[in-house]
Amino acid sequence: MRDLSRRQFLAGTTAAAAAATVRAPFAHAQKRGGTMRFIPHADLKVLDPIWTTAYITRNHSYMIYDTLFGTDDKLQIKPQMVDKWGSTDRGMKWSFTLRDGLKWHDGPPVVAEDAVESIKRWTKRDPLGKLLAAHTAKITPVDKKTFALELAQPFGPVLDALGKPSSNVPFIMPARIAATPDTEQIKEFVGSGPFRFVKDEWQPGNQVVYVRNAEYVPRGDTPSGSTGGKKVNLDKVIWRYIPDAATAAAALDAGEIDWWENPPLDFVPRIEKNAALATFVTDPRGTQGWVRPNHLQPPFNNKKARQALLYMVDQPAYLQAAIGQPKFYKTCPALFTCGGPWESAAGAPPKQDLARARQLLKESGYDGRPVVVLDPTDIALTHGAALVTRELMTQIGFNVDLQSMDWSTVVARRAKKDPPAQGGWNLLFTWWIASDVINPAVHAGISGAGASAWFGWPENGEIEKLKTDWVRATDRGRQKQIAEEIQKIAYDEVMYVPFGQWVLPTAFRKNVQGILQFPAPVFWNVSIA
Amino acid sequence: MLAEVLRRLMATIPVMVVVAIAVFALLHVTPGDPAVIIAGDYATADDIARIRAKLGLDRPFLTQVGIWLSQVVRGDLGTSIFSGLPVSTLIKQRAEATVSLTILAMLISVGVGVPLGIVAAWKKGSWIDRLVMVVAVSGFSMPVFWLGFVLVYVFAISFAWLPVQGYQPLAAGLWPFLRHLILPAVTLSVIYMALVARMTRASMLGVLGEDYIRTAFAKGLPPGRVLVRHALKNASLPVVTIIGIGFALLIGGAVVTESVFALPGLGRLTVDAIVRRDYPVIQGVLLIVSGVYVLINLVIDMLYVVLDPRIRY
């Protein structure tokens, strides 16, 4: 999520594919009880998972809320709060029945109305939710435990939407809380999830405390990702926010901390040498890096100038500068991520070709005006990518104006559509975890919606039509075909240039067992020996 | 004296108003927009506009200043844009750590720096003087973060005598409280200790050459008594001044120390708020801290009168 919270999430930046995966820390005999001391990637400031897309808020919400469906480690959608579900009328009418034993932390049972109101609020903010809402005729409670969803138009990824693993996740809240307007933060934090939030002990910038929800009834099946039985072994979980990586490493080393979500890669070799510590890649699909041009302003309002960028980018050079350790990264031509169900190399350029890039730039009629490149120097990953970009752009003939700033300034600046000389921009760098770019419905970068597209604002009617076709397709083969068509156009239009994929290891003391693979750190199934 | 204190207290009001308006104005010309940060990646221009309106950021600058000042006058510092918690609550959560750290660091600085300065002045030109000055210059030259990590490595990792990070309030017990503060306080105090030692030495050297000091020694008074009761008292004005400035420096320097030792203090609260452009928090903290600075200066001015009866306001 392109939010401040990602700064520490990728502070030193991160990890590669399965090569880096140390053995999965599954427990043979899990001990019950104990307190887990955990260093999250960012400080928890916002508690409303619909109001913000920040990963830290998503992670917090997985502690206290539950979801109707979840995503397992093979990206399969499976029921979580739902017991029975089904569709009729060729997928136009859906029915969902909640399982027994679901209770809110303040006592009352979870009812269908809670789920309906929660979904409604989520569909006002989340892009996939908005798509679902646009295809929905009505969603209503049928009885205390059952609700019905009636589509107005075919919509293939109904279950994918309800089981969406990353921000914004359709967490289920009590109806009275879910009735809060989406522009306002919720003020009560009552969930039905495996942990309870101890608000009185919450100190933004310091600590967040959770205790086991003794009333929680887990499913009976094996836990995997956010699916299966969320069996809680820990009595208490304390998130201690330690912004300085060296301090965090020392605290883990000294045994003051049990689990560190995302150590910067510089620290990983030292951690791996410590016999008391271990590392593990919880999200093997990892993260994708982008070079994003502004399609509204010259020179990148010209397709050939954008294509010059496409042939300019050399993924290994970017990954080396941004990530540094080859075992944590890999090159990847797939815009819908390598390792995902829609992986494809369709439309990708075969390799870097600076001569062709120069030629394309010349053909674009580029007049030598300064190209403003936003360089967030407080994030090692994007700063490295920015420096490589300046070097390569200069080589192919751009006049580069590399502007250094902090990430908060980038976040404000990237929203400006003005010409670069008036506070706008030409090129920026960002990154997304695989779950957020894994298919055409959730991928923010592949949108031709112009002014309402993600920053950079590409306009392309064909892409929009194909995305609609994709969500309306119910056949997997047809979806695959459409996804490839979309990728070809996205590459041809150069909506953005991917500069590779990498993974992030997590680090923990060896007495911690049962960490699951999932994009967010989850604490069910985890125990301290 | 009391009238002077009251007069000076009244004089702080316009100072605080100017500080408040300056802080507000500076923040609002700084690049960055909390509404954009809150809105997230998928927000449309309308979403951002709605959030700005909700936060009151779309109002004219003077209106925003007016609203904020009227809240402050009523004792309401506002609410954090992000956490939704009152700024006063956030400050209360953090103030104890920073105040404890600052006071302990000041005690160490003065407790060690002043005796070192006295001894160095008394033994001027000797190896003791040179050693003290080498220590002072070294202390002054050491980056706080570097010293912090060295102390952590030695005392927390190698010997495991003290914790690496964290804070325990005094309510948790004196030893847990001190255990968590010793390393940060020593780290923070070293630079200031060096400054106090050098200032004390320089000030004492001027006084030790006076006739009344020679007379005191000639009368056979023990050196300790001459140095402390006769010399130090008269050399103390510049030292007191530097201690006053030091409080301000320590509060500023605490940002780095709090980060190195993960202490939940006001320094980190401010930095976090600046990074997120959480305007109410930044404004509230800066207003309180600047108020503390003004009060410290007032106390120092009053101490001048106590230490030197010749001074009148």
mmCIF file of N, CA and C in Angstrom, chain A residues 19-111:
data_model
loop_
_atom_site.group_PDB
_atom_site.id
_atom_site.type_symbol
_atom_site.label_atom_id
_atom_site.label_comp_id
_atom_site.label_asym_id
_atom_site.label_seq_id
_atom_site.Cartn_x
_atom_site.Cartn_y
_atom_site.Cartn_z
ATOM 1 N N ALA A 19 13.895 -19.418 -2.684
ATOM 2 C CA ALA A 19 15.298 -19.673 -2.361
ATOM 3 C C ALA A 19 15.633 -19.213 -0.957
ATOM 4 N N ALA A 20 15.020 -18.111 -0.570
ATOM 5 C CA ALA A 20 15.338 -17.553 0.738
ATOM 6 C C ALA A 20 14.514 -18.176 1.839
ATOM 7 N N THR A 21 13.579 -18.979 1.470
ATOM 8 C CA THR A 21 12.667 -19.529 2.455
ATOM 9 C C THR A 21 13.376 -20.546 3.329
ATOM 10 N N VAL A 22 13.507 -20.178 4.564
ATOM 11 C CA VAL A 22 14.054 -21.144 5.506
ATOM 12 C C VAL A 22 12.915 -22.101 5.806
ATOM 13 N N ARG A 23 13.175 -23.145 6.471
ATOM 14 C CA ARG A 23 12.120 -24.116 6.754
ATOM 15 C C ARG A 23 10.910 -23.423 7.402
ATOM 16 N N ALA A 24 9.758 -23.911 7.019
ATOM 17 C CA ALA A 24 8.545 -23.350 7.593
ATOM 18 C C ALA A 24 8.505 -23.669 9.072
ATOM 19 N N PRO A 25 8.290 -22.670 9.916
ATOM 20 C CA PRO A 25 8.377 -22.903 11.355
ATOM 21 C C PRO A 25 7.100 -23.498 11.939
ATOM 22 N N PHE A 26 6.693 -24.627 11.407
ATOM 23 C CA PHE A 26 5.500 -25.253 11.949
ATOM 24 C C PHE A 26 5.851 -26.041 13.207
ATOM 25 N N ALA A 27 4.942 -25.999 14.109
ATOM 26 C CA ALA A 27 5.206 -26.658 15.379
ATOM 27 C C ALA A 27 4.784 -28.117 15.329
ATOM 28 N N HIS A 28 5.518 -28.932 16.035
ATOM 29 C CA HIS A 28 5.104 -30.320 16.189
ATOM 30 C C HIS A 28 4.166 -30.426 17.385
ATOM 31 N N ALA A 29 4.581 -29.834 18.464
ATOM 32 C CA ALA A 29 3.727 -29.817 19.647
ATOM 33 C C ALA A 29 3.632 -28.368 20.095
ATOM 34 N N GLN A 30 2.456 -27.781 19.923
ATOM 35 C CA GLN A 30 2.332 -26.366 20.217
ATOM 36 C C GLN A 30 1.987 -26.140 21.674
ATOM 37 N N LYS A 31 2.729 -25.215 22.262
ATOM 38 C CA LYS A 31 2.511 -24.902 23.663
ATOM 39 C C LYS A 31 1.432 -23.846 23.766
ATOM 40 N N ARG A 32 0.605 -23.953 24.769
ATOM 41 C CA ARG A 32 -0.471 -23.006 24.981
ATOM 42 C C ARG A 32 -0.012 -21.947 25.971
ATOM 43 N N GLY A 33 -0.375 -20.694 25.711
ATOM 44 C CA GLY A 33 -0.082 -19.621 26.649
ATOM 45 C C GLY A 33 1.113 -18.793 26.243
ATOM 46 N N GLY A 34 1.439 -17.833 27.099
ATOM 47 C CA GLY A 34 2.610 -17.010 26.857
ATOM 48 C C GLY A 34 2.279 -15.695 26.165
ATOM 49 N N THR A 35 3.275 -14.830 26.164
ATOM 50 C CA THR A 35 3.146 -13.518 25.542
ATOM 51 C C THR A 35 4.131 -13.400 24.388
ATOM 52 N N MET A 36 3.630 -13.016 23.247
ATOM 53 C CA MET A 36 4.470 -12.819 22.068
ATOM 54 C C MET A 36 4.824 -11.335 21.965
ATOM 55 N N ARG A 37 6.116 -11.034 21.866
ATOM 56 C CA ARG A 37 6.549 -9.644 21.678
ATOM 57 C C ARG A 37 7.024 -9.502 20.243
ATOM 58 N N PHE A 38 6.382 -8.635 19.523
ATOM 59 C CA PHE A 38 6.504 -8.594 18.066
ATOM 60 C C PHE A 38 6.827 -7.174 17.621
ATOM 61 N N ILE A 39 7.745 -7.055 16.665
ATOM 62 C CA ILE A 39 8.038 -5.725 16.094
ATOM 63 C C ILE A 39 7.344 -5.632 14.733
ATOM 64 N N PRO A 40 6.310 -4.805 14.624
ATOM 65 C CA PRO A 40 5.635 -4.656 13.328
ATOM 66 C C PRO A 40 6.450 -3.766 12.391
ATOM 67 N N HIS A 41 6.083 -3.802 11.101
ATOM 68 C CA HIS A 41 6.847 -3.025 10.124
ATOM 69 C C HIS A 41 6.595 -1.529 10.245
ATOM 70 N N ALA A 42 5.516 -1.157 10.901
ATOM 71 C CA ALA A 42 5.170 0.265 11.004
ATOM 72 C C ALA A 42 4.390 0.490 12.282
ATOM 73 N N ASP A 43 4.196 1.752 12.579
ATOM 74 C CA ASP A 43 3.433 2.121 13.761
ATOM 75 C C ASP A 43 1.939 2.096 13.434
ATOM 76 N N LEU A 44 1.169 1.530 14.317
ATOM 77 C CA LEU A 44 -0.283 1.497 14.099
ATOM 78 C C LEU A 44 -0.887 2.829 14.540
ATOM 79 N N LYS A 45 -1.343 3.594 13.557
ATOM 80 C CA LYS A 45 -1.927 4.902 13.884
ATOM 81 C C LYS A 45 -3.441 4.901 13.638
ATOM 82 N N VAL A 46 -3.845 4.188 12.594
ATOM 83 C CA VAL A 46 -5.245 4.214 12.179
ATOM 84 C C VAL A 46 -5.837 2.828 12.419
ATOM 85 N N LEU A 47 -7.033 2.786 12.996
ATOM 86 C CA LEU A 47 -7.610 1.494 13.367
ATOM 87 C C LEU A 47 -8.744 1.055 12.446
ATOM 88 N N ASP A 48 -9.049 1.852 11.455
ATOM 89 C CA ASP A 48 -10.182 1.525 10.580
ATOM 90 C C ASP A 48 -9.667 0.969 9.253
ATOM 91 N N PRO A 49 -9.881 -0.326 9.004
ATOM 92 C CA PRO A 49 -9.299 -0.950 7.803
ATOM 93 C C PRO A 49 -9.998 -0.553 6.497
ATOM 94 N N ILE A 50 -11.113 0.135 6.598
ATOM 95 C CA ILE A 50 -11.783 0.600 5.385
ATOM 96 C C ILE A 50 -11.366 2.036 5.089
ATOM 97 N N TRP A 51 -11.106 2.787 6.122
ATOM 98 C CA TRP A 51 -10.736 4.207 5.995
ATOM 99 C C TRP A 51 -9.345 4.366 5.389
ATOM 100 N N THR A 52 -8.477 3.380 5.635
ATOM 101 C CA THR A 52 -7.109 3.466 5.113
ATOM 102 C C THR A 52 -6.739 2.150 4.429
ATOM 103 N N THR A 53 -5.752 2.238 3.539
ATOM 104 C CA THR A 53 -5.239 1.027 2.898
ATOM 105 C C THR A 53 -3.908 0.595 3.526
ATOM 106 N N ALA A 54 -3.492 1.269 4.599
ATOM 107 C CA ALA A 54 -2.182 0.975 5.202
ATOM 108 C C ALA A 54 -2.101 -0.496 5.626
ATOM 109 N N TYR A 55 -1.008 -1.133 5.278
ATOM 110 C CA TYR A 55 -0.837 -2.544 5.615
ATOM 111 C C TYR A 55 -0.883 -2.785 7.125
ATOM 112 N N ILE A 56 -0.359 -1.832 7.890
ATOM 113 C CA ILE A 56 -0.311 -2.052 9.338
ATOM 114 C C ILE A 56 -1.730 -2.111 9.903
ATOM 115 N N THR A 57 -2.641 -1.339 9.320
ATOM 116 C CA THR A 57 -4.037 -1.372 9.769
ATOM 117 C C THR A 57 -4.692 -2.679 9.330
ATOM 118 N N ARG A 58 -4.346 -3.132 8.140
ATOM 119 C CA ARG A 58 -4.833 -4.437 7.676
ATOM 120 C C ARG A 58 -4.379 -5.534 8.643
ATOM 121 N N ASN A 59 -3.090 -5.487 9.019
ATOM 122 C CA ASN A 59 -2.550 -6.524 9.907
ATOM 123 C C ASN A 59 -3.232 -6.506 11.279
ATOM 124 N N HIS A 60 -3.437 -5.293 11.782
ATOM 125 C CA HIS A 60 -4.151 -5.130 13.059
ATOM 126 C C HIS A 60 -5.552 -5.735 12.941
ATOM 127 N N SER A 61 -6.181 -5.498 11.810
ATOM 128 C CA SER A 61 -7.567 -5.951 11.639
ATOM 129 C C SER A 61 -7.655 -7.469 11.545
ATOM 130 N N TYR A 62 -6.629 -8.110 11.009
ATOM 131 C CA TYR A 62 -6.628 -9.577 11.001
ATOM 132 C C TYR A 62 -6.588 -10.135 12.432
ATOM 133 N N MET A 63 -6.075 -9.337 13.364
ATOM 134 C CA MET A 63 -6.071 -9.795 14.755
ATOM 135 C C MET A 63 -7.479 -9.819 15.332
ATOM 136 N N ILE A 64 -8.228 -8.749 15.088
ATOM 137 C CA ILE A 64 -9.471 -8.601 15.854
ATOM 138 C C ILE A 64 -10.737 -8.884 15.045
ATOM 139 N N TYR A 65 -10.636 -8.826 13.733
ATOM 140 C CA TYR A 65 -11.833 -9.101 12.922
ATOM 141 C C TYR A 65 -11.699 -10.456 12.227
ATOM 142 N N ASP A 66 -12.817 -10.904 11.712
ATOM 143 C CA ASP A 66 -12.813 -12.119 10.914
ATOM 144 C C ASP A 66 -13.343 -11.771 9.533
ATOM 145 N N THR A 67 -13.199 -12.696 8.608
ATOM 146 C CA THR A 67 -13.658 -12.454 7.235
ATOM 147 C C THR A 67 -14.601 -13.577 6.811
ATOM 148 N N LEU A 68 -15.449 -13.276 5.847
ATOM 149 C CA LEU A 68 -16.391 -14.297 5.378
ATOM 150 C C LEU A 68 -15.639 -15.437 4.713
ATOM 151 N N PHE A 69 -14.687 -15.048 3.861
ATOM 152 C CA PHE A 69 -13.836 -16.025 3.188
ATOM 153 C C PHE A 69 -12.386 -15.631 3.423
ATOM 154 N N GLY A 70 -11.498 -16.576 3.215
ATOM 155 C CA GLY A 70 -10.082 -16.288 3.345
ATOM 156 C C GLY A 70 -9.332 -16.802 2.128
ATOM 157 N N THR A 71 -8.022 -16.507 2.107
ATOM 158 C CA THR A 71 -7.166 -16.970 1.024
ATOM 159 C C THR A 71 -6.094 -17.862 1.622
ATOM 160 N N ASP A 72 -5.948 -19.064 1.078
ATOM 161 C CA ASP A 72 -4.939 -19.950 1.651
ATOM 162 C C ASP A 72 -3.579 -19.732 0.976
ATOM 163 N N ASP A 73 -2.585 -20.520 1.372
ATOM 164 C CA ASP A 73 -1.235 -20.279 0.856
ATOM 165 C C ASP A 73 -1.079 -20.663 -0.614
ATOM 166 N N LYS A 74 -2.112 -21.285 -1.181
ATOM 167 C CA LYS A 74 -2.088 -21.589 -2.630
ATOM 168 C C LYS A 74 -2.983 -20.617 -3.391
ATOM 169 N N LEU A 75 -3.399 -19.551 -2.732
ATOM 170 C CA LEU A 75 -4.274 -18.517 -3.288
ATOM 171 C C LEU A 75 -5.691 -19.017 -3.549
ATOM 172 N N GLN A 76 -6.066 -20.109 -2.907
ATOM 173 C CA GLN A 76 -7.428 -20.613 -3.037
ATOM 174 C C GLN A 76 -8.327 -19.891 -2.028
ATOM 175 N N ILE A 77 -9.532 -19.549 -2.497
ATOM 176 C CA ILE A 77 -10.499 -18.906 -1.609
ATOM 177 C C ILE A 77 -11.298 -19.988 -0.881
ATOM 178 N N LYS A 78 -11.317 -19.876 0.455
ATOM 179 C CA LYS A 78 -12.032 -20.877 1.251
ATOM 180 C C LYS A 78 -12.883 -20.171 2.308
ATOM 181 N N PRO A 79 -13.937 -20.828 2.790
ATOM 182 C CA PRO A 79 -14.812 -20.159 3.751
ATOM 183 C C PRO A 79 -14.133 -19.947 5.096
ATOM 184 N N GLN A 80 -14.508 -18.881 5.774
ATOM 185 C CA GLN A 80 -13.995 -18.639 7.118
ATOM 186 C C GLN A 80 -15.174 -18.438 8.084
ATOM 187 N N MET A 81 -15.872 -17.301 7.982
ATOM 188 C CA MET A 81 -17.067 -17.126 8.821
ATOM 189 C C MET A 81 -18.278 -17.834 8.187
ATOM 190 N N VAL A 82 -18.169 -18.111 6.913
ATOM 191 C CA VAL A 82 -19.291 -18.710 6.186
ATOM 192 C C VAL A 82 -19.270 -20.226 6.368
ATOM 193 N N ASP A 83 -20.443 -20.770 6.571
ATOM 194 C CA ASP A 83 -20.574 -22.229 6.683
ATOM 195 C C ASP A 83 -20.972 -22.807 5.326
ATOM 196 N N LYS A 84 -22.113 -22.318 4.811
ATOM 197 C CA LYS A 84 -22.600 -22.813 3.517
ATOM 198 C C LYS A 84 -22.800 -21.638 2.584
ATOM 199 N N TRP A 85 -22.549 -21.877 1.336
ATOM 200 C CA TRP A 85 -22.803 -20.843 0.339
ATOM 201 C C TRP A 85 -23.095 -21.519 -0.989
ATOM 202 N N GLY A 86 -23.692 -20.799 -1.882
ATOM 203 C CA GLY A 86 -24.001 -21.371 -3.182
ATOM 204 C C GLY A 86 -24.569 -20.310 -4.099
ATOM 205 N N SER A 87 -24.586 -20.644 -5.390
ATOM 206 C CA SER A 87 -25.135 -19.688 -6.353
ATOM 207 C C SER A 87 -26.118 -20.409 -7.266
ATOM 208 N N THR A 88 -27.069 -19.654 -7.756
ATOM 209 C CA THR A 88 -28.048 -20.183 -8.704
ATOM 210 C C THR A 88 -28.162 -19.192 -9.866
ATOM 211 N N ASP A 89 -28.976 -19.565 -10.809
ATOM 212 C CA ASP A 89 -29.238 -18.676 -11.945
ATOM 213 C C ASP A 89 -27.921 -18.268 -12.629
ATOM 214 N N ARG A 90 -27.094 -19.250 -12.898
ATOM 215 C CA ARG A 90 -25.795 -19.061 -13.569
ATOM 216 C C ARG A 90 -24.926 -18.003 -12.864
ATOM 217 N N GLY A 91 -24.889 -18.119 -11.574
ATOM 218 C CA GLY A 91 -24.012 -17.257 -10.793
ATOM 219 C C GLY A 91 -24.559 -15.865 -10.550
ATOM 220 N N MET A 92 -25.845 -15.634 -10.803
ATOM 221 C CA MET A 92 -26.415 -14.300 -10.603
ATOM 222 C C MET A 92 -27.001 -14.126 -9.200
ATOM 223 N N LYS A 93 -27.318 -15.243 -8.549
ATOM 224 C CA LYS A 93 -27.885 -15.152 -7.201
ATOM 225 C C LYS A 93 -27.048 -16.000 -6.252
ATOM 226 N N TRP A 94 -26.628 -15.362 -5.179
ATOM 227 C CA TRP A 94 -25.762 -16.044 -4.218
ATOM 228 C C TRP A 94 -26.422 -16.044 -2.846
ATOM 229 N N SER A 95 -26.110 -17.091 -2.117
ATOM 230 C CA SER A 95 -26.611 -17.172 -0.747
ATOM 231 C C SER A 95 -25.454 -17.585 0.171
ATOM 232 N N PHE A 96 -25.358 -16.926 1.312
ATOM 233 C CA PHE A 96 -24.270 -17.213 2.254
ATOM 234 C C PHE A 96 -24.861 -17.402 3.646
ATOM 235 N N THR A 97 -24.466 -18.495 4.299
ATOM 236 C CA THR A 97 -24.949 -18.751 5.665
ATOM 237 C C THR A 97 -23.751 -18.780 6.609
ATOM 238 N N LEU A 98 -23.862 -18.011 7.679
ATOM 239 C CA LEU A 98 -22.764 -17.938 8.649
ATOM 240 C C LEU A 98 -22.680 -19.216 9.472
ATOM 241 N N ARG A 99 -21.473 -19.532 9.913
ATOM 242 C CA ARG A 99 -21.321 -20.743 10.722
ATOM 243 C C ARG A 99 -21.718 -20.477 12.179
ATOM 244 N N ASP A 100 -21.893 -21.539 12.919
ATOM 245 C CA ASP A 100 -22.297 -21.414 14.323
ATOM 246 C C ASP A 100 -21.139 -20.918 15.183
ATOM 247 N N GLY A 101 -21.500 -20.287 16.287
ATOM 248 C CA GLY A 101 -20.496 -19.953 17.305
ATOM 249 C C GLY A 101 -19.826 -18.612 17.113
ATOM 250 N N LEU A 102 -20.227 -17.831 16.115
ATOM 251 C CA LEU A 102 -19.577 -16.532 15.889
ATOM 252 C C LEU A 102 -20.155 -15.502 16.861
ATOM 253 N N LYS A 103 -19.279 -14.876 17.620
ATOM 254 C CA LYS A 103 -19.739 -13.887 18.606
ATOM 255 C C LYS A 103 -18.856 -12.652 18.560
ATOM 256 N N TRP A 104 -19.469 -11.504 18.783
ATOM 257 C CA TRP A 104 -18.680 -10.279 18.898
ATOM 258 C C TRP A 104 -17.946 -10.250 20.233
ATOM 259 N N HIS A 105 -16.885 -9.506 20.283
ATOM 260 C CA HIS A 105 -16.094 -9.425 21.516
ATOM 261 C C HIS A 105 -16.913 -8.883 22.692
ATOM 262 N N ASP A 106 -17.968 -8.118 22.392
ATOM 263 C CA ASP A 106 -18.789 -7.588 23.486
ATOM 264 C C ASP A 106 -20.012 -8.465 23.762
ATOM 265 N N GLY A 107 -20.044 -9.647 23.170
ATOM 266 C CA GLY A 107 -21.056 -10.612 23.576
ATOM 267 C C GLY A 107 -22.075 -11.084 22.558
ATOM 268 N N PRO A 108 -22.786 -10.186 21.847
ATOM 269 C CA PRO A 108 -23.861 -10.654 20.962
ATOM 270 C C PRO A 108 -23.349 -11.536 19.829
ATOM 271 N N PRO A 109 -24.227 -12.342 19.269
ATOM 272 C CA PRO A 109 -23.807 -13.183 18.135
ATOM 273 C C PRO A 109 -23.677 -12.353 16.851
ATOM 274 N N VAL A 110 -22.836 -12.818 15.961
ATOM 275 C CA VAL A 110 -22.715 -12.187 14.645
ATOM 276 C C VAL A 110 -23.931 -12.594 13.822
ATOM 277 N N VAL A 111 -24.570 -11.602 13.189
ATOM 278 C CA VAL A 111 -25.758 -11.918 12.382
ATOM 279 C C VAL A 111 -25.533 -11.457 10.940
#
